[in-house]
Every structure is written in C-alpha cells, then in structure tokens.
C-alpha cells in the first residue's frame, strides 16, 4: 500500500508543536491570539490550545505580515480584515510572473537570432 503524502496526519497540534514548526515563541502565539481575531485555536476542556491546519495558516499569514513585511499590528489587522491576498497567493502570482518573464526572454532571444523578414545571411 502506498503512503498518501497529501493526507494531513494530525487534526490538532499543540501550541508547542506550532511554536517549533514555525520557530515562533509560544508567548508570541498566545499574544497574537489576543491581538488577531483570525487566530482562534480551539481549547479542550482543560484549556489546552488545539491548532488546526487552518489556524496554523492564519498564524503564518500574521507572521508574514508582522515579521517579513514589517507591518505594525494595526496594519496587519487592517490587511487581514480587508481580506487582501494571502501570502501563499502572492507567492503563486510571483512564480507565475517569473515564468512569463522567462518565456518572454526566450522569445526575444529567438527573435534576435532570426534575420529580419526571413532573409538569410
């Protein structure tokens, strides 16, 4: 039987696992939970946070906005509230644009190598 690598192995992740996964201190995750309504992990009967894959994606979005784009918390909140394109969407768009640029460069090189009007040199 083949291993399905696309299958999510766990339904819930602890704050420690998320912290280690994303290299973010647990205290920062707890603070962001208070600051950003988009981050709301479920808590079990003992009050232990249980992050889903969607929660982790929200944390990644906040991390990107606050740490990589250097937005203030207010700016990041505004960005998330306005539902502007997410980090993953932006990366995909950039990759697609790079591919188009490479194809255009290739076409330009071919045109430069071809004599004008079909004349042979």
PDB file of C-alpha atoms in Angstrom:
ATOM      1  CA  UNK A   1       0.000   0.000   0.000  1.00  0.00           C
ATOM      2  CA  UNK A   2       1.394   3.408  -0.990  1.00  0.00           C
ATOM      3  CA  UNK A   3       1.760   6.180   1.548  1.00  0.00           C
ATOM      4  CA  UNK A   4      -0.537   9.132   0.880  1.00  0.00           C
ATOM      5  CA  UNK A   5       1.733  12.154   1.436  1.00  0.00           C
ATOM      6  CA  UNK A   6      -1.090  14.648   0.797  1.00  0.00           C
ATOM      7  CA  UNK A   7      -3.079  13.425   3.781  1.00  0.00           C
ATOM      8  CA  UNK A   8      -2.899  15.535   6.933  1.00  0.00           C
ATOM      9  CA  UNK A   9      -1.553  13.281   9.653  1.00  0.00           C
ATOM     10  CA  UNK A  10      -2.974  15.158  12.631  1.00  0.00           C
ATOM     11  CA  UNK A  11      -6.200  17.005  13.205  1.00  0.00           C
ATOM     12  CA  UNK A  12      -4.911  19.149  16.081  1.00  0.00           C
ATOM     13  CA  UNK A  13      -1.487  20.480  17.017  1.00  0.00           C
ATOM     14  CA  UNK A  14      -0.378  21.740  20.431  1.00  0.00           C
ATOM     15  CA  UNK A  15       0.993  25.245  20.918  1.00  0.00           C
ATOM     16  CA  UNK A  16       4.434  23.700  21.457  1.00  0.00           C
ATOM     17  CA  UNK A  17       4.263  21.858  18.119  1.00  0.00           C
ATOM     18  CA  UNK A  18       3.150  25.009  16.290  1.00  0.00           C
ATOM     19  CA  UNK A  19       5.864  27.010  18.036  1.00  0.00           C
ATOM     20  CA  UNK A  20       8.556  24.557  16.948  1.00  0.00           C
ATOM     21  CA  UNK A  21       7.087  24.151  13.465  1.00  0.00           C
ATOM     22  CA  UNK A  22       7.124  27.893  12.750  1.00  0.00           C
ATOM     23  CA  UNK A  23      10.030  28.864  15.021  1.00  0.00           C
ATOM     24  CA  UNK A  24       7.853  31.319  16.938  1.00  0.00           C
ATOM     25  CA  UNK A  25       7.889  31.521  20.755  1.00  0.00           C
ATOM     26  CA  UNK A  26       4.779  30.167  22.469  1.00  0.00           C
ATOM     27  CA  UNK A  27       4.322  33.520  24.205  1.00  0.00           C
ATOM     28  CA  UNK A  28       4.131  35.232  20.804  1.00  0.00           C
ATOM     29  CA  UNK A  29       1.443  32.790  19.674  1.00  0.00           C
ATOM     30  CA  UNK A  30      -0.585  33.490  22.820  1.00  0.00           C
ATOM     31  CA  UNK A  31      -0.171  37.248  22.313  1.00  0.00           C
ATOM     32  CA  UNK A  32      -1.199  37.057  18.643  1.00  0.00           C
ATOM     33  CA  UNK A  33      -4.236  35.029  19.684  1.00  0.00           C
ATOM     34  CA  UNK A  34      -5.348  38.004  21.787  1.00  0.00           C
ATOM     35  CA  UNK A  35      -4.459  40.601  19.131  1.00  0.00           C
ATOM     36  CA  UNK A  36      -5.764  38.923  15.962  1.00  0.00           C
ATOM     37  CA  UNK A  37      -9.294  37.553  15.849  1.00  0.00           C
ATOM     38  CA  UNK A  38      -8.264  35.366  12.889  1.00  0.00           C
ATOM     39  CA  UNK A  39      -6.140  33.225  15.217  1.00  0.00           C
ATOM     40  CA  UNK A  40      -8.520  31.311  17.449  1.00  0.00           C
ATOM     41  CA  UNK A  41      -7.380  27.791  18.260  1.00  0.00           C
ATOM     42  CA  UNK A  42      -9.907  25.521  19.886  1.00  0.00           C
ATOM     43  CA  UNK A  43      -9.364  24.833  23.590  1.00  0.00           C
ATOM     44  CA  UNK A  44     -10.175  21.475  25.124  1.00  0.00           C
ATOM     45  CA  UNK A  45     -11.910  21.030  28.499  1.00  0.00           C
ATOM     46  CA  UNK A  46      -8.580  21.587  30.279  1.00  0.00           C
ATOM     47  CA  UNK A  47      -7.938  24.853  28.395  1.00  0.00           C
ATOM     48  CA  UNK A  48      -5.149  23.412  26.234  1.00  0.00           C
ATOM     49  CA  UNK A  49      -4.956  25.056  22.816  1.00  0.00           C
ATOM     50  CA  UNK A  50      -5.540  22.815  19.807  1.00  0.00           C
ATOM     51  CA  UNK A  51      -4.451  24.343  16.499  1.00  0.00           C
ATOM     52  CA  UNK A  52      -5.941  23.085  13.244  1.00  0.00           C
ATOM     53  CA  UNK A  53      -4.197  23.351   9.893  1.00  0.00           C
ATOM     54  CA  UNK A  54      -6.353  26.429   9.158  1.00  0.00           C
ATOM     55  CA  UNK A  55      -5.247  28.030  12.444  1.00  0.00           C
ATOM     56  CA  UNK A  56      -1.621  27.392  11.508  1.00  0.00           C
ATOM     57  CA  UNK A  57      -2.188  29.026   8.111  1.00  0.00           C
ATOM     58  CA  UNK A  58      -3.590  32.103   9.870  1.00  0.00           C
ATOM     59  CA  UNK A  59      -0.515  32.226  12.121  1.00  0.00           C
ATOM     60  CA  UNK A  60       1.692  32.007   9.017  1.00  0.00           C
ATOM     61  CA  UNK A  61      -0.213  34.927   7.485  1.00  0.00           C
ATOM     62  CA  UNK A  62       0.249  37.048  10.594  1.00  0.00           C
ATOM     63  CA  UNK A  63       3.927  36.065  10.782  1.00  0.00           C
ATOM     64  CA  UNK A  64       4.422  37.099   7.154  1.00  0.00           C
ATOM     65  CA  UNK A  65       2.756  40.460   7.668  1.00  0.00           C
ATOM     66  CA  UNK A  66       4.377  41.323  11.008  1.00  0.00           C
ATOM     67  CA  UNK A  67       7.844  39.789  10.721  1.00  0.00           C
ATOM     68  CA  UNK A  68       8.584  39.674   6.990  1.00  0.00           C
ATOM     69  CA  UNK A  69       6.673  42.713   5.710  1.00  0.00           C
ATOM     70  CA  UNK A  70       7.347  44.667   8.933  1.00  0.00           C
ATOM     71  CA  UNK A  71       3.752  45.839   9.299  1.00  0.00           C
ATOM     72  CA  UNK A  72       2.558  47.102  12.641  1.00  0.00           C
ATOM     73  CA  UNK A  73      -0.070  45.023  14.401  1.00  0.00           C
ATOM     74  CA  UNK A  74      -2.647  47.629  13.424  1.00  0.00           C
ATOM     75  CA  UNK A  75      -1.541  47.428   9.778  1.00  0.00           C
ATOM     76  CA  UNK A  76      -1.591  43.638   9.827  1.00  0.00           C
ATOM     77  CA  UNK A  77      -5.085  43.635  11.354  1.00  0.00           C
ATOM     78  CA  UNK A  78      -6.283  46.029   8.684  1.00  0.00           C
ATOM     79  CA  UNK A  79      -4.711  43.890   5.969  1.00  0.00           C
ATOM     80  CA  UNK A  80      -6.363  40.721   7.286  1.00  0.00           C
ATOM     81  CA  UNK A  81      -9.722  42.434   7.861  1.00  0.00           C
ATOM     82  CA  UNK A  82      -9.767  43.735   4.279  1.00  0.00           C
ATOM     83  CA  UNK A  83      -9.109  40.208   3.056  1.00  0.00           C
ATOM     84  CA  UNK A  84      -6.279  41.251   0.796  1.00  0.00           C
ATOM     85  CA  UNK A  85      -4.449  38.418  -0.996  1.00  0.00           C
ATOM     86  CA  UNK A  86      -2.810  35.960   1.364  1.00  0.00           C
ATOM     87  CA  UNK A  87       0.921  35.238   1.400  1.00  0.00           C
ATOM     88  CA  UNK A  88       0.532  31.922  -0.429  1.00  0.00           C
ATOM     89  CA  UNK A  89      -1.490  33.577  -3.203  1.00  0.00           C
ATOM     90  CA  UNK A  90       1.143  36.270  -3.596  1.00  0.00           C
ATOM     91  CA  UNK A  91       3.931  33.691  -3.867  1.00  0.00           C
ATOM     92  CA  UNK A  92       1.994  31.817  -6.546  1.00  0.00           C
ATOM     93  CA  UNK A  93       1.441  35.009  -8.533  1.00  0.00           C
ATOM     94  CA  UNK A  94       5.120  35.934  -8.322  1.00  0.00           C
ATOM     95  CA  UNK A  95       6.136  32.473  -9.551  1.00  0.00           C
ATOM     96  CA  UNK A  96       3.721  32.694 -12.470  1.00  0.00           C
ATOM     97  CA  UNK A  97       5.033  36.143 -13.390  1.00  0.00           C
ATOM     98  CA  UNK A  98       8.625  34.866 -13.276  1.00  0.00           C
ATOM     99  CA  UNK A  99       7.664  32.055 -15.668  1.00  0.00           C
ATOM    100  CA  UNK A 100       6.042  34.537 -18.061  1.00  0.00           C
ATOM    101  CA  UNK A 101       9.163  36.751 -17.902  1.00  0.00           C
ATOM    102  CA  UNK A 102      11.409  33.774 -18.693  1.00  0.00           C
ATOM    103  CA  UNK A 103       9.213  32.818 -21.651  1.00  0.00           C
ATOM    104  CA  UNK A 104       9.294  36.395 -22.962  1.00  0.00           C
ATOM    105  CA  UNK A 105      13.094  36.492 -22.646  1.00  0.00           C
ATOM    106  CA  UNK A 106      13.296  33.250 -24.583  1.00  0.00           C
ATOM    107  CA  UNK A 107      11.067  34.650 -27.336  1.00  0.00           C
ATOM    108  CA  UNK A 108      13.153  37.832 -27.504  1.00  0.00           C
ATOM    109  CA  UNK A 109      16.364  35.798 -27.836  1.00  0.00           C
ATOM    110  CA  UNK A 110      14.819  33.778 -30.664  1.00  0.00           C
ATOM    111  CA  UNK A 111      13.711  36.954 -32.426  1.00  0.00           C
ATOM    112  CA  UNK A 112      17.176  38.485 -32.077  1.00  0.00           C
ATOM    113  CA  UNK A 113      18.741  35.335 -33.569  1.00  0.00           C
ATOM    114  CA  UNK A 114      16.367  35.281 -36.543  1.00  0.00           C
ATOM    115  CA  UNK A 115      17.213  37.545 -39.510  1.00  0.00           C
ATOM    116  CA  UNK A 116      14.513  40.127 -40.311  1.00  0.00           C
ATOM    117  CA  UNK A 117      11.869  39.354 -42.962  1.00  0.00           C
ATOM    118  CA  UNK A 118      13.107  35.819 -43.458  1.00  0.00           C
ATOM    119  CA  UNK A 119      16.349  36.979 -45.135  1.00  0.00           C
ATOM    120  CA  UNK A 120      19.208  34.582 -44.936  1.00  0.00           C
ATOM    121  CA  UNK A 121      22.636  35.870 -44.157  1.00  0.00           C
TER     122      UNK A 121
END
